[in-house]
Structure formats: C-alpha cells, structure tokens
mmCIF file of C-alpha atoms in Angstrom:
data_model
loop_
_atom_site.group_PDB
_atom_site.id
_atom_site.type_symbol
_atom_site.label_atom_id
_atom_site.label_comp_id
_atom_site.label_asym_id
_atom_site.label_seq_id
_atom_site.Cartn_x
_atom_site.Cartn_y
_atom_site.Cartn_z
ATOM 1 C CA MET A 1 -103.915 151.505 111.492
ATOM 2 C CA GLY A 2 -103.659 152.241 107.784
ATOM 3 C CA LYS A 3 -106.482 151.536 105.334
ATOM 4 C CA SER A 4 -104.482 148.768 103.667
ATOM 5 C CA ARG A 5 -104.069 147.016 106.993
ATOM 6 C CA PHE A 6 -107.773 147.492 107.759
ATOM 7 C CA ILE A 7 -108.778 145.913 104.413
ATOM 8 C CA GLU A 8 -106.321 143.091 104.943
ATOM 9 C CA LEU A 9 -107.769 142.331 108.391
ATOM 10 C CA MET A 10 -111.334 142.533 107.086
ATOM 11 C CA ALA A 11 -110.503 140.141 104.270
ATOM 12 C CA LYS A 12 -108.829 137.681 106.627
ATOM 13 C CA SER A 13 -111.722 137.923 109.077
ATOM 14 C CA MET A 14 -114.299 137.248 106.339
ATOM 15 C CA GLY A 15 -112.166 134.477 104.923
ATOM 16 C CA LYS A 16 -111.752 132.925 108.393
ATOM 17 C CA THR A 17 -107.977 132.949 108.104
ATOM 18 C CA ALA A 18 -107.256 135.689 110.701
ATOM 19 C CA THR A 19 -105.291 134.803 113.804
ATOM 20 C CA ALA A 20 -106.527 135.682 117.304
ATOM 21 C CA LYS A 21 -104.048 138.568 117.402
ATOM 22 C CA GLU A 22 -105.307 139.924 114.058
ATOM 23 C CA LEU A 23 -108.939 139.664 115.198
ATOM 24 C CA ALA A 24 -108.084 141.595 118.346
ATOM 25 C CA GLU A 25 -106.360 144.264 116.253
ATOM 26 C CA LEU A 26 -109.438 144.544 114.020
ATOM 27 C CA ASN A 27 -111.819 144.805 117.033
ATOM 28 C CA THR A 28 -109.709 147.583 118.529
ATOM 29 C CA PHE A 29 -109.934 149.535 115.296
ATOM 30 C CA LEU A 30 -113.702 149.059 115.060
ATOM 31 C CA GLU A 31 -114.197 150.255 118.627
ATOM 32 C CA GLN A 32 -112.131 153.379 118.015
ATOM 33 C CA PHE A 33 -113.696 154.214 114.665
ATOM 34 C CA PRO A 34 -115.328 157.696 114.913
ATOM 35 C CA GLU A 35 -119.116 157.463 114.685
ATOM 36 C CA SER A 36 -119.357 160.881 113.020
ATOM 37 C CA LYS A 37 -117.119 159.930 110.112
ATOM 38 C CA LYS A 38 -118.963 160.069 106.789
ATOM 39 C CA LEU A 39 -119.540 156.747 105.084
ATOM 40 C CA HIS A 40 -118.272 157.998 101.729
ATOM 41 C CA GLN A 41 -114.844 158.623 103.286
ATOM 42 C CA VAL A 42 -114.680 154.997 104.354
ATOM 43 C CA THR A 43 -115.841 153.660 101.002
ATOM 44 C CA ASP A 44 -113.491 155.971 99.080
ATOM 45 C CA ALA A 45 -110.570 154.749 101.165
ATOM 46 C CA LEU A 46 -111.535 151.141 100.616
ATOM 47 C CA LYS A 47 -112.076 151.545 96.888
ATOM 48 C CA GLY A 48 -108.575 152.963 96.573
ATOM 49 C CA ASN A 49 -107.181 149.513 97.366
ATOM 50 C CA THR A 50 -109.147 147.409 94.936
ATOM 51 C CA LYS A 51 -106.951 147.834 91.857
ATOM 52 C CA GLN A 52 -106.012 144.208 91.795
ATOM 53 C CA ALA A 53 -109.601 143.006 91.546
ATOM 54 C CA ASP A 54 -111.111 142.073 88.221
ATOM 55 C CA ALA A 55 -112.502 144.985 86.166
ATOM 56 C CA THR A 56 -115.961 143.438 85.947
ATOM 57 C CA LYS A 57 -115.985 142.863 89.712
ATOM 58 C CA GLN A 58 -114.996 146.501 90.301
ATOM 59 C CA LYS A 59 -117.922 147.759 88.249
ATOM 60 C CA ASP A 60 -120.262 145.556 90.235
ATOM 61 C CA ILE A 61 -118.746 146.771 93.525
ATOM 62 C CA SER A 62 -119.198 150.427 92.528
ATOM 63 C CA THR A 63 -122.842 149.818 91.668
ATOM 64 C CA LYS A 64 -123.495 148.187 95.022
ATOM 65 C CA LEU A 65 -121.773 151.009 96.890
ATOM 66 C CA GLU A 66 -123.931 153.580 95.118
ATOM 67 C CA GLU A 67 -127.042 151.615 96.102
ATOM 68 C CA LEU A 68 -125.845 151.476 99.715
ATOM 69 C CA TRP A 69 -125.137 155.207 99.796
ATOM 70 C CA TYR A 70 -128.623 155.911 98.422
ATOM 71 C CA LYS A 71 -130.194 153.775 101.162
ATOM 72 C CA ILE A 72 -128.156 155.536 103.843
ATOM 73 C CA LYS A 73 -129.245 158.942 102.639
ATOM 74 C CA ASN A 74 -132.885 157.837 102.760
ATOM 75 C CA THR A 75 -132.301 156.444 106.228
ATOM 76 C CA GLU A 76 -130.867 159.765 107.429
ATOM 77 C CA GLU A 77 -133.841 161.695 106.037
ATOM 78 C CA ASN A 78 -136.482 159.366 107.484
ATOM 79 C CA SER A 79 -134.927 158.463 110.890
ATOM 80 C CA GLY A 80 -136.589 160.194 113.824
ATOM 81 C CA THR A 81 -133.734 160.191 116.284
ATOM 82 C CA LEU A 82 -129.964 160.568 116.315
ATOM 83 C CA LYS A 83 -129.774 157.125 117.867
ATOM 84 C CA ASN A 84 -131.457 155.519 114.849
ATOM 85 C CA LYS A 85 -129.268 157.533 112.507
ATOM 86 C CA VAL A 86 -126.067 156.378 114.196
ATOM 87 C CA ARG A 87 -127.289 152.774 114.238
ATOM 88 C CA PHE A 88 -128.112 152.799 110.538
ATOM 89 C CA LEU A 89 -124.875 154.582 109.681
ATOM 90 C CA PHE A 90 -122.889 151.990 111.592
ATOM 91 C CA TYR A 91 -124.747 149.137 109.925
ATOM 92 C CA TRP A 92 -124.397 150.429 106.390
ATOM 93 C CA ARG A 93 -120.785 151.520 106.912
ATOM 94 C CA TRP A 94 -119.711 147.957 107.587
ATOM 95 C CA ALA A 95 -122.092 146.557 105.019
ATOM 96 C CA ALA A 96 -120.343 148.723 102.450
ATOM 97 C CA ALA A 97 -116.967 147.623 103.763
ATOM 98 C CA ALA A 98 -118.098 144.021 103.513
ATOM 99 C CA VAL A 99 -119.171 144.497 99.888
ATOM 100 C CA VAL A 100 -115.838 146.053 98.959
ATOM 101 C CA VAL A 101 -113.738 143.493 100.803
ATOM 102 C CA LEU A 102 -115.810 140.706 99.309
ATOM 103 C CA GLY A 103 -115.103 142.228 95.926
ATOM 104 C CA ILE A 104 -111.389 142.367 96.684
ATOM 105 C CA VAL A 105 -111.288 138.775 97.878
ATOM 106 C CA SER A 106 -113.403 137.564 94.957
ATOM 107 C CA GLY A 107 -111.346 139.574 92.491
ATOM 108 C CA LEU A 108 -108.048 138.264 93.818
ATOM 109 C CA TRP A 109 -109.399 134.721 93.898
ATOM 110 C CA TYR A 110 -110.713 135.063 90.335
ATOM 111 C CA THR A 111 -107.468 136.557 89.022
ATOM 112 C CA ARG A 112 -105.203 134.042 90.729
ATOM 113 C CA ASN A 113 -107.302 131.062 89.776
ATOM 114 C CA THR A 114 -107.693 132.284 86.187
ATOM 115 C CA ASN A 115 -103.920 132.659 85.898
ATOM 116 C CA ARG A 116 -103.389 129.235 87.433
ATOM 117 C CA THR A 117 -105.944 127.733 85.069
ATOM 118 C CA ASP A 118 -104.265 129.363 82.064
ATOM 119 C CA GLU A 119 -100.821 128.150 83.140
ATOM 120 C CA ALA A 120 -102.131 124.658 83.812
ATOM 121 C CA ALA A 121 -103.834 124.589 80.392
ATOM 122 C CA LYS A 122 -100.532 125.421 78.693
ATOM 123 C CA LEU A 123 -98.930 122.452 80.430
ATOM 124 C CA VAL A 124 -101.674 120.057 79.317
ATOM 125 C CA GLU A 125 -100.739 118.538 75.986
ATOM 126 C CA HIS A 126 -102.951 116.652 73.578
ATOM 127 C CA GLU A 127 -101.552 113.979 71.299
ATOM 128 C CA ALA A 128 -103.537 113.076 68.190
ATOM 129 C CA ARG A 129 -102.430 109.753 66.681
ATOM 130 C CA VAL A 130 -103.864 108.644 63.351
ATOM 131 C CA PRO A 131 -103.553 104.948 62.448
ATOM 132 C CA TYR A 132 -102.852 103.662 58.935
ATOM 133 C CA GLY A 133 -105.929 103.637 56.727
ATOM 134 C CA LYS A 134 -107.402 106.756 58.416
ATOM 135 C CA THR A 135 -107.202 110.550 58.342
ATOM 136 C CA GLN A 136 -108.326 112.998 61.011
ATOM 137 C CA LYS A 137 -109.497 116.613 61.158
ATOM 138 C CA LEU A 138 -108.538 118.844 64.093
ATOM 139 C CA ILE A 139 -109.213 122.427 65.144
ATOM 140 C CA MET A 140 -106.516 124.047 67.251
ATOM 141 C CA PRO A 141 -107.262 126.340 70.245
ATOM 142 C CA ASP A 142 -106.800 129.413 67.996
ATOM 143 C CA GLY A 143 -109.135 128.136 65.270
ATOM 144 C CA THR A 144 -106.364 126.813 62.999
ATOM 145 C CA LYS A 145 -107.591 123.835 60.966
ATOM 146 C CA VAL A 146 -105.424 120.745 60.608
ATOM 147 C CA MET A 147 -105.910 117.572 58.579
ATOM 148 C CA LEU A 148 -103.691 114.669 59.649
ATOM 149 C CA ASN A 149 -102.726 111.909 57.237
ATOM 150 C CA ALA A 150 -102.473 108.219 58.099
ATOM 151 C CA GLY A 151 -99.621 107.249 60.414
ATOM 152 C CA SER A 152 -99.230 110.796 61.769
ATOM 153 C CA THR A 153 -98.964 112.239 65.269
ATOM 154 C CA LEU A 154 -99.604 115.859 66.278
ATOM 155 C CA VAL A 155 -98.831 117.189 69.764
ATOM 156 C CA TYR A 156 -100.415 120.505 70.781
ATOM 157 C CA PRO A 157 -101.283 122.317 74.045
ATOM 158 C CA GLU A 158 -104.694 122.806 75.594
ATOM 159 C CA THR A 159 -104.124 126.562 75.287
ATOM 160 C CA PHE A 160 -101.499 128.417 73.253
ATOM 161 C CA SER A 161 -99.247 130.918 75.029
ATOM 162 C CA LYS A 162 -99.747 134.658 74.692
ATOM 163 C CA ASN A 163 -96.763 135.081 72.361
ATOM 164 C CA THR A 164 -96.569 131.941 70.215
ATOM 165 C CA ARG A 165 -98.572 128.975 68.946
ATOM 166 C CA GLU A 166 -96.493 125.804 68.754
ATOM 167 C CA VAL A 167 -97.200 122.213 67.710
ATOM 168 C CA SER A 168 -95.031 119.172 67.003
ATOM 169 C CA LEU A 169 -95.593 116.891 64.021
ATOM 170 C CA THR A 170 -94.466 113.436 63.009
ATOM 171 C CA GLY A 171 -96.017 112.351 59.724
ATOM 172 C CA GLU A 172 -98.061 114.480 57.342
ATOM 173 C CA ALA A 173 -100.488 117.333 57.948
ATOM 174 C CA PHE A 174 -102.258 120.052 56.008
ATOM 175 C CA PHE A 175 -102.529 123.374 57.892
ATOM 176 C CA GLU A 176 -104.867 126.330 57.454
ATOM 177 C CA VAL A 177 -103.403 128.688 60.042
ATOM 178 C CA THR A 178 -105.545 131.440 61.552
ATOM 179 C CA HIS A 179 -103.776 134.767 60.956
ATOM 180 C CA ASN A 180 -102.340 136.492 64.017
ATOM 181 C CA ALA A 181 -99.308 138.719 63.414
ATOM 182 C CA LYS A 182 -98.569 138.977 67.144
ATOM 183 C CA ARG A 183 -98.586 135.214 67.729
ATOM 184 C CA PRO A 184 -96.614 133.299 65.082
ATOM 185 C CA PHE A 185 -97.475 129.637 64.520
ATOM 186 C CA PHE A 186 -94.624 127.110 64.703
ATOM 187 C CA VAL A 187 -94.627 123.537 63.417
ATOM 188 C CA HIS A 188 -91.741 121.499 64.831
ATOM 189 C CA THR A 189 -90.516 118.322 63.107
ATOM 190 C CA ASN A 190 -87.443 116.206 63.756
ATOM 191 C CA LYS A 191 -85.347 118.107 61.184
ATOM 192 C CA LEU A 192 -86.859 121.550 60.857
ATOM 193 C CA THR A 193 -89.176 124.199 62.297
ATOM 194 C CA ILE A 194 -91.713 126.071 60.170
ATOM 195 C CA LYS A 195 -92.786 129.572 61.224
ATOM 196 C CA VAL A 196 -95.975 131.108 59.831
ATOM 197 C CA LEU A 197 -98.424 133.910 60.583
ATOM 198 C CA GLY A 198 -101.451 132.958 58.523
ATOM 199 C CA THR A 199 -100.843 130.397 55.832
ATOM 200 C CA VAL A 200 -102.070 127.304 53.978
ATOM 201 C CA PHE A 201 -99.382 124.642 53.628
ATOM 202 C CA ASN A 202 -98.645 120.928 53.749
ATOM 203 C CA VAL A 203 -95.892 119.245 55.763
ATOM 204 C CA LYS A 204 -94.739 115.688 55.142
ATOM 205 C CA ALA A 205 -92.317 114.553 57.828
ATOM 206 C CA TYR A 206 -92.471 110.792 58.264
ATOM 207 C CA ASN A 207 -89.447 109.362 60.043
ATOM 208 C CA ASN A 208 -88.934 106.626 57.452
ATOM 209 C CA ASP A 209 -89.189 108.860 54.353
ATOM 210 C CA LYS A 210 -86.071 110.003 52.525
ATOM 211 C CA ASN A 211 -87.098 113.659 52.548
ATOM 212 C CA ILE A 212 -89.157 116.067 54.614
ATOM 213 C CA GLU A 213 -91.410 118.123 52.375
ATOM 214 C CA THR A 214 -92.952 121.528 53.035
ATOM 215 C CA THR A 215 -95.358 122.657 50.311
ATOM 216 C CA LEU A 216 -96.733 126.203 50.447
ATOM 217 C CA LEU A 217 -100.050 127.014 48.787
ATOM 218 C CA LYS A 218 -100.921 130.410 50.281
ATOM 219 C CA GLY A 219 -99.134 133.033 52.362
ATOM 220 C CA LYS A 220 -95.496 132.815 53.386
ATOM 221 C CA VAL A 221 -93.435 130.547 55.632
ATOM 222 C CA GLN A 222 -89.958 130.630 57.079
ATOM 223 C CA VAL A 223 -88.205 127.301 57.603
ATOM 224 C CA GLU A 224 -85.341 126.857 60.060
ATOM 225 C CA LEU A 225 -83.104 123.810 59.740
ATOM 226 C CA LYS A 226 -82.331 122.347 63.157
ATOM 227 C CA ASN A 227 -78.819 121.327 62.186
ATOM 228 C CA ASN A 228 -78.124 124.788 60.760
ATOM 229 C CA LEU A 229 -79.924 127.404 62.871
ATOM 230 C CA GLU A 230 -78.406 130.282 60.946
ATOM 231 C CA LYS A 231 -80.027 129.102 57.732
ATOM 232 C CA ASN A 232 -83.593 130.352 57.280
ATOM 233 C CA ILE A 233 -85.420 129.451 54.077
ATOM 234 C CA VAL A 234 -88.395 131.537 52.999
ATOM 235 C CA LEU A 235 -91.008 129.846 50.809
ATOM 236 C CA LEU A 236 -93.466 131.621 48.548
ATOM 237 C CA PRO A 237 -96.757 130.220 47.227
ATOM 238 C CA ASN A 238 -96.416 127.241 44.895
ATOM 239 C CA GLU A 239 -92.992 126.305 46.209
ATOM 240 C CA LYS A 240 -91.884 123.081 47.880
ATOM 241 C CA LEU A 241 -88.894 122.566 50.144
ATOM 242 C CA LEU A 242 -87.188 119.183 50.247
ATOM 243 C CA VAL A 243 -84.882 118.496 53.193
ATOM 244 C CA ALA A 244 -82.840 115.305 53.418
ATOM 245 C CA ASN A 245 -84.215 113.134 56.179
ATOM 246 C CA GLN A 246 -82.397 109.815 55.933
ATOM 247 C CA PRO A 247 -78.641 109.373 56.598
ATOM 248 C CA GLN A 248 -76.582 108.687 53.502
ATOM 249 C CA THR A 249 -75.667 105.129 52.592
ATOM 250 C CA ASN A 250 -72.098 104.014 51.849
ATOM 251 C CA SER A 251 -72.790 104.105 48.122
ATOM 252 C CA GLN A 252 -74.073 107.675 48.397
ATOM 253 C CA ARG A 253 -70.990 108.747 50.345
ATOM 254 C CA SER A 254 -68.691 107.320 47.713
ATOM 255 C CA GLY A 255 -70.706 108.797 44.854
ATOM 256 C CA ASP A 256 -70.829 112.275 43.421
ATOM 257 C CA LEU A 257 -69.490 114.616 46.136
ATOM 258 C CA ARG A 258 -71.361 117.544 44.659
ATOM 259 C CA GLU A 259 -74.632 115.661 44.999
ATOM 260 C CA ALA A 260 -73.780 114.488 48.523
ATOM 261 C CA LYS A 261 -73.522 118.093 49.714
ATOM 262 C CA ILE A 262 -77.166 118.828 48.869
ATOM 263 C CA GLU A 263 -78.912 119.403 52.191
ATOM 264 C CA TYR A 264 -82.115 120.931 50.912
ATOM 265 C CA GLN A 265 -83.757 121.955 47.667
ATOM 266 C CA VAL A 266 -86.524 124.420 46.804
ATOM 267 C CA ILE A 267 -88.731 123.405 43.888
ATOM 268 C CA THR A 268 -91.303 125.492 42.067
ATOM 269 C CA LEU A 269 -94.415 123.408 41.477
ATOM 270 C CA PRO A 270 -95.997 123.232 38.014
ATOM 271 C CA ILE A 271 -99.182 125.223 37.494
ATOM 272 C CA VAL A 272 -101.971 122.661 37.607
ATOM 273 C CA LYS A 273 -105.557 122.382 38.808
ATOM 274 C CA VAL A 274 -106.090 122.160 42.545
ATOM 275 C CA ASP A 275 -107.173 118.520 42.346
ATOM 276 C CA GLU A 276 -104.005 117.660 40.372
ATOM 277 C CA ILE A 277 -101.535 118.760 43.050
ATOM 278 C CA LYS A 278 -99.979 115.480 44.091
ATOM 279 C CA GLU A 279 -98.641 116.856 47.387
ATOM 280 C CA THR A 280 -102.203 117.325 48.676
ATOM 281 C CA ALA A 281 -103.974 114.500 46.814
ATOM 282 C CA TRP A 282 -104.144 112.563 50.097
ATOM 283 C CA LEU A 283 -106.729 115.073 51.377
ATOM 284 C CA ASP A 284 -109.179 113.379 48.994
ATOM 285 C CA ASN A 285 -107.846 109.919 49.904
ATOM 286 C CA ARG A 286 -105.929 109.675 46.615
ATOM 287 C CA ILE A 287 -102.347 108.879 45.682
ATOM 288 C CA LEU A 288 -100.954 110.720 42.671
ATOM 289 C CA PHE A 289 -97.439 109.822 41.538
ATOM 290 C CA THR A 290 -95.339 110.704 38.478
ATOM 291 C CA ASN A 291 -92.043 108.977 37.736
ATOM 292 C CA GLU A 292 -91.541 108.073 41.390
ATOM 293 C CA LEU A 293 -89.662 105.112 42.816
ATOM 294 C CA PHE A 294 -91.882 102.126 43.496
ATOM 295 C CA GLU A 295 -90.342 101.989 46.975
ATOM 296 C CA ASP A 296 -91.599 105.520 47.782
ATOM 297 C CA VAL A 297 -95.068 104.909 46.360
ATOM 298 C CA ALA A 298 -95.263 101.692 48.376
ATOM 299 C CA LYS A 299 -95.007 103.719 51.605
ATOM 300 C CA GLN A 300 -98.028 105.770 50.570
ATOM 301 C CA ILE A 301 -99.932 102.598 49.739
ATOM 302 C CA GLU A 302 -99.114 101.205 53.182
ATOM 303 C CA ARG A 303 -100.587 104.288 54.872
ATOM 304 C CA LYS A 304 -103.668 104.448 52.668
ATOM 305 C CA TYR A 305 -104.590 100.750 52.874
ATOM 306 C CA ASN A 306 -103.149 99.933 56.308
ATOM 307 C CA VAL A 307 -100.828 97.175 55.096
ATOM 308 C CA GLN A 308 -97.117 96.406 55.123
ATOM 309 C CA ILE A 309 -95.360 95.904 51.794
ATOM 310 C CA VAL A 310 -92.289 93.690 51.537
ATOM 311 C CA PHE A 311 -90.101 93.838 48.412
ATOM 312 C CA GLU A 312 -88.659 90.444 47.716
ATOM 313 C CA SER A 313 -86.816 91.955 44.761
ATOM 314 C CA GLN A 314 -84.536 94.922 45.378
ATOM 315 C CA VAL A 315 -84.611 95.756 41.668
ATOM 316 C CA LEU A 316 -88.357 96.306 41.895
ATOM 317 C CA LYS A 317 -87.860 99.029 44.513
ATOM 318 C CA ALA A 318 -85.973 101.185 42.007
ATOM 319 C CA GLU A 319 -88.616 100.960 39.258
ATOM 320 C CA GLN A 320 -90.090 104.345 38.353
ATOM 321 C CA ILE A 321 -93.878 104.341 38.152
ATOM 322 C CA SER A 322 -96.701 106.793 37.437
ATOM 323 C CA GLY A 323 -100.405 106.630 38.126
ATOM 324 C CA LEU A 324 -103.424 107.671 40.208
ATOM 325 C CA LEU A 325 -105.000 105.583 42.936
ATOM 326 C CA ASP A 326 -108.386 106.787 44.083
ATOM 327 C CA LYS A 327 -111.171 104.600 45.412
ATOM 328 C CA GLU A 328 -109.789 101.305 44.217
ATOM 329 C CA SER A 329 -109.367 98.339 46.520
ATOM 330 C CA LEU A 330 -105.817 97.300 47.354
ATOM 331 C CA GLN A 331 -105.936 94.445 44.812
ATOM 332 C CA ASP A 332 -107.182 96.793 42.081
ATOM 333 C CA ALA A 333 -104.509 99.347 42.987
ATOM 334 C CA LEU A 334 -101.779 96.738 42.579
ATOM 335 C CA ARG A 335 -103.245 95.626 39.238
ATOM 336 C CA ILE A 336 -103.167 99.238 37.973
ATOM 337 C CA ILE A 337 -99.447 99.530 38.794
ATOM 338 C CA GLU A 338 -98.843 96.073 37.323
ATOM 339 C CA ILE A 339 -99.981 97.292 33.886
ATOM 340 C CA THR A 340 -96.804 99.377 33.433
ATOM 341 C CA THR A 341 -94.501 97.570 35.840
ATOM 342 C CA PRO A 342 -94.896 93.777 35.727
ATOM 343 C CA PHE A 343 -94.546 92.067 39.104
ATOM 344 C CA ASN A 344 -96.098 89.325 41.173
ATOM 345 C CA TYR A 345 -97.777 89.839 44.499
ATOM 346 C CA ARG A 346 -99.215 87.685 47.207
ATOM 347 C CA MET A 347 -101.104 88.689 50.350
ATOM 348 C CA ASP A 348 -100.986 87.208 53.802
ATOM 349 C CA GLY A 349 -103.294 89.142 56.109
ATOM 350 C CA LYS A 350 -101.938 92.688 56.144
ATOM 351 C CA MET A 351 -98.623 91.630 54.632
ATOM 352 C CA VAL A 352 -98.143 92.199 50.869
ATOM 353 C CA TYR A 353 -95.159 90.540 49.193
ATOM 354 C CA LEU A 354 -93.920 91.895 45.845
ATOM 355 C CA SER A 355 -91.522 90.053 43.541
ATOM 356 C CA LYS A 356 -90.149 90.594 40.039
ATOM 357 C CA LYS A 357 -92.114 88.830 37.310
#
C-alpha cells in the first residue's frame, strides 16, 4: 500500500466515511507495519502529502510533530524494557499520524469551504435603493466610498472577484474609488460602462433624463458606449461626458441632421470653487443651475423634495432659468424661481402643478 493510500484510508477512517472493505484494508496495513521502523520515516512520508492543506495548518502540524518526536525520544531514554519502548513507539507513531491526517482533513475542509464561501459571496448581490428626498452613503467591499442621490439604485456583490470590481447604477452617484491597478472598477449604466483604477467622479444616469453625465474630478476614466463597443472615451480631470439617453422625437429627426448625429459630447468644466461645481452640488443637498430648461430643473426638484411636478403649460417647460436652491422649503424654492420666471403653482399632497402666469 502506498503512503497516499494509507493517508486516504486514515482520513476516511477518522472521518467515519470508510467502507467495511477500506477499514479491512487499513487494518491489514497496520498489522503488517514493521515495529522497528523509525517514527520520523512515517511522519516524513505523511508530511509529503499535505501540500493541499492550509499554510497556517501546516505550520501547526509541524510544531505538533516536533513535540511528539521530543516526547518519543524521552520515552526511549526513560523506558526500562524493550516492551515499553515498542508500546510507546506504537502509540506515538499513530498519534503523529492522527495529527497529520487531522491536519490534512482540516486543511482540505478549510480550503474547500473558504472557496465555496468566496464563490457564494460573489453570487450574493446587494441592492441599495434611495427614495426621493433622501441620499445614502455606502462603502463597497474594497473600501470604495459611494454617495447615492435621491431616486437612485446601486447593485453590488457581497465580495468583488479577484480580477475586477463591478457595480450597476441607475440614477446618480459620487464615487471615490480605492486604487487597485490589478482590479479595475467598473460602473455599468444602461448606456455606458465606466472603467477606473482609482478615481473621484460623479455619474448621473437617470432613465428619464435626456443625457447621461460622467464628471471626472480626479484621476482618469475610460468610458465605453454600449451601442458602440469600439468607441472608448478617455476623460481627464475637470471634464464631463454627455451621452444622449432619450430617443429622438419626430421634430428632432426632421431638424438639423448635423445636430442629430451627435451621440456624445465632452465638455471642459469652468474653473470654479469646489462648492460651486453644479454637478456635485447635490452632495450638500443643493441644486445649482445656470441657464437650464425649467423641465430639467424640475426633475432635480422632484428628487430633492420628494414630489411630482406637472407642467400644465408646455411653454413653461422650455423656459431657461438660473439659481441656487439650498435649505429652502419647497414653497420658498418655487418663489425663488418665480422671481425671474413668472408662473402659478398649486399643491395637492405631493403633486405640484405649474402653469403660465
């Protein structure tokens, strides 16, 4: 019987999974095992088959074997008769074998169960949903920090894989990605995928917005358009990428063909103070807008105040407005906009109706 077979039978016997035939085979080997064989030969043979066990377990096994060998040597020196010596040798030989086989079984169990746990963790997904009127902070498994804006959903795994870190976003989020050159971080949206290594950026990807925005503050990102996989757009700090999100209307199709072909646009942001960057003003629960359509600003107001705005006048949607909304109540916010753009409003629960004055 080879040493591998012996270890296998010992492991099955200790694990109570051996068949009657295997137990008989093991007993035959034990009966035929030479009494004069040195214990270190047995332990060396056994240790040669423990490569699959966990490294920490192996160190512990080696320590125990050394302790056993020390006890055996003392036993040999202090035993008065050959009979006692043989009895102690036999006892410690199999005690050592038991320690090693236990280590093998424990190591294999630990390795297999750790791998299973890791694989299971990758399959477990978390979904963070943020309602209107709220924001939420998250820390990813790798330490990456994420702030989610109102009306956003982020899906991420319990544990990232060894090669990549991937999340899916609907809505708006601000990322501070932990740097790891060997494990790129991917943010998937309905129209594009953003690849980063260690970066600070903002993604705005609401399904009902006209554009998907990626604003880079630090580092470098590569954006891949899902409808044009060969096109990779690299953003540098202080740049914003706009990607068309909504299908074109009939009027847009019949308009300027040159304008209709615009799929995306990279914009360099103006140099301003950190608290004056409108793309990240929401982090401080503010809305900053400059010459923007009332219709687009209304969507931000809906998310901030948890209301639904209904335009009873289509002309009002196209009005361009500017301003800053901070800690004002909804009524005060509407009055601020009303100063430059006259309109009437009425409220019915969470419904806000706007009409031309």
